[in-house]
């Protein structure tokens, strides 16, 4: 008992009686037999009942997406999908399904309205399996490299990534916000633990409705003591290589279901990532038809042009100070720029990581807060960290959903989240 299709659909089990549970993904009825495709998390298998079988009348009642347990003899059948077939000897129906609303050819909005049912499709299941591998690999990477897993609150009193994307909520008689990033708390925890990470949801009231923005996304963040920008980029590269390598090892079946060309994924594992400073990135964009001035911010459209031309991920480094939040450390050799990096995924995807070296000096921090229009009094505890034994430190945030989207090469971030949240969608 408790066997999956992938455990039994093999030469070893031919001629034996097997019991499987699952959902019926397809039904074909003939005059003398009924064929069911039984689906479980591992695979699908063809099951058949002939008119002379005692199970025939009950099998004939079964509808698409009904759930059941069946027992029968396994045999090889070259014509069946997967190459095996079970002749049904015994049957227990858990739930007889009403007519299933999802059929081939539905539009995206209908499918997301029925996300709770659409999740069962082979394609979506494949994406979710890859998503699971990505999360597993992130935890594995940090745990194997001596990081502590630490949590920060989701209810917070102020902004990290700019006020325009803050979700305001009523917190008893006060105002509070949903966290945009664990970073400020991480900078406190890093003083005692030195190497920490988290994987948690972050929230952004992004009204931009692009193909790569969610209002709730999964954020893998890390903070490391005594690490500079250069070392940080090395850490980012090792993490991304580890994740992609694991997916290539574990998820060949799923990548093939998605018809994912794997060249760029293999490149990301085998070749070094590029490193370019901000001005070179602007030059590259302009060489490819854009007309950007130095000082222009890079959004999805610009990054699409830049990364369509590349065959490995690229670090875009040292942005002008005006383009980045207060916590980035100004470059000592050119304080008009900061020691930051965005890691841009190839094939048009763009930013999957944002990070950098942090301001470690109290006066600079207070000035930077004011320049960003923030009140230093609201950041008293954060400023304290620069008053009592400041250390050089760096960190980054990886958008896990964006990484999954690129690995699967999908056109919209909603496809990689079980129940996505966007400005227009909070159901189901
Ligand atoms: O670049 P961001 O805003 O950086 C931070 O939040 C830093 N405080 C992280 C840190 O240093 N600890 O966000 C980091 C990453 C982005 O590169 C992107 O991949 C993802 O988070 N991200 C989003 N993903 C989906 N939907 C959104 N609305 C996102 N906003 C950011
Ligand atoms: Mg960013």
Tab-separated table of C-alpha atoms and ligand atoms in Angstrom, residues 160-161 180-183 204 206 212-219 221-223 324 327 342-343 351-356 358 395-402 413, ligand 1:
chain	number	residue	atom	x	y	z
A	160	UNK	CA	12.813	49.502	3.691
A	161	UNK	CA	12.243	49.683	-0.040
A	180	UNK	CA	8.864	44.547	2.208
A	181	UNK	CA	12.077	42.799	3.254
A	182	UNK	CA	13.621	41.305	6.405
A	183	UNK	CA	16.761	43.321	5.812
A	204	UNK	CA	4.703	45.134	-2.023
A	206	UNK	CA	3.002	47.334	-6.541
A	212	UNK	CA	7.116	40.040	-12.953
A	213	UNK	CA	5.454	41.710	-9.960
A	214	UNK	CA	3.368	40.074	-7.253
A	215	UNK	CA	1.935	41.830	-4.212
A	216	UNK	CA	3.062	38.869	-2.082
A	217	UNK	CA	6.232	37.110	-3.166
A	218	UNK	CA	8.688	34.633	-1.649
A	219	UNK	CA	11.933	36.228	-0.674
A	221	UNK	CA	17.364	36.833	1.898
A	222	UNK	CA	20.768	36.633	3.476
A	223	UNK	CA	22.986	38.921	5.515
A	324	UNK	CA	18.935	52.980	-4.695
A	327	UNK	CA	20.957	51.515	3.210
A	342	UNK	CA	21.284	43.480	-9.236
A	343	UNK	CA	21.637	40.004	-10.675
A	351	UNK	CA	16.414	41.216	-12.061
A	352	UNK	CA	16.146	38.172	-9.830
A	353	UNK	CA	18.383	39.426	-6.989
A	354	UNK	CA	18.974	42.826	-5.413
A	355	UNK	CA	21.672	43.364	-2.850
A	356	UNK	CA	24.826	45.118	-1.778
A	358	UNK	CA	25.442	48.269	3.711
A	395	UNK	CA	23.319	41.011	2.011
A	396	UNK	CA	20.893	40.316	-0.772
A	397	UNK	CA	17.322	39.301	-1.520
A	398	UNK	CA	16.470	36.711	-4.150
A	399	UNK	CA	12.964	36.751	-5.631
A	400	UNK	CA	12.281	33.025	-5.516
A	401	UNK	CA	9.198	33.236	-7.748
A	402	UNK	CA	11.193	35.151	-10.342
A	413	UNK	CA	5.166	35.235	-12.649
B	1	LIG	O1	15.517	44.509	-5.052
B	1	LIG	P1	14.674	44.367	-3.834
B	1	LIG	O2	13.599	45.348	-3.624
B	1	LIG	O3	15.679	44.329	-2.621
B	1	LIG	C1	15.323	44.220	-1.331
B	1	LIG	O4	14.200	44.054	-0.896
B	1	LIG	C2	16.496	44.139	-0.388
B	1	LIG	N1	16.102	44.717	0.899
B	1	LIG	C3	16.900	42.706	-0.257
B	1	LIG	C4	18.090	42.501	0.640
B	1	LIG	O5	19.148	43.033	0.353
B	1	LIG	N2	17.937	41.731	1.691
B	1	LIG	O6	14.015	42.912	-3.839
B	1	LIG	C5	14.826	41.768	-3.938
B	1	LIG	C6	14.302	40.834	-4.997
B	1	LIG	C7	14.234	41.419	-6.401
B	1	LIG	O7	15.458	41.299	-7.057
B	1	LIG	C8	13.157	40.586	-7.043
B	1	LIG	O8	13.704	39.370	-7.523
B	1	LIG	C9	12.232	40.273	-5.897
B	1	LIG	O9	12.954	40.487	-4.702
B	1	LIG	N3	11.057	41.144	-5.906
B	1	LIG	C10	9.835	40.761	-6.326
B	1	LIG	N4	9.369	39.599	-6.807
B	1	LIG	C11	8.070	39.519	-7.158
B	1	LIG	N5	7.201	40.544	-7.013
B	1	LIG	C12	7.609	41.741	-6.525
B	1	LIG	N6	6.737	42.740	-6.377
B	1	LIG	C13	8.987	41.888	-6.159
B	1	LIG	N7	9.718	42.896	-5.642
B	1	LIG	C14	10.966	42.420	-5.499
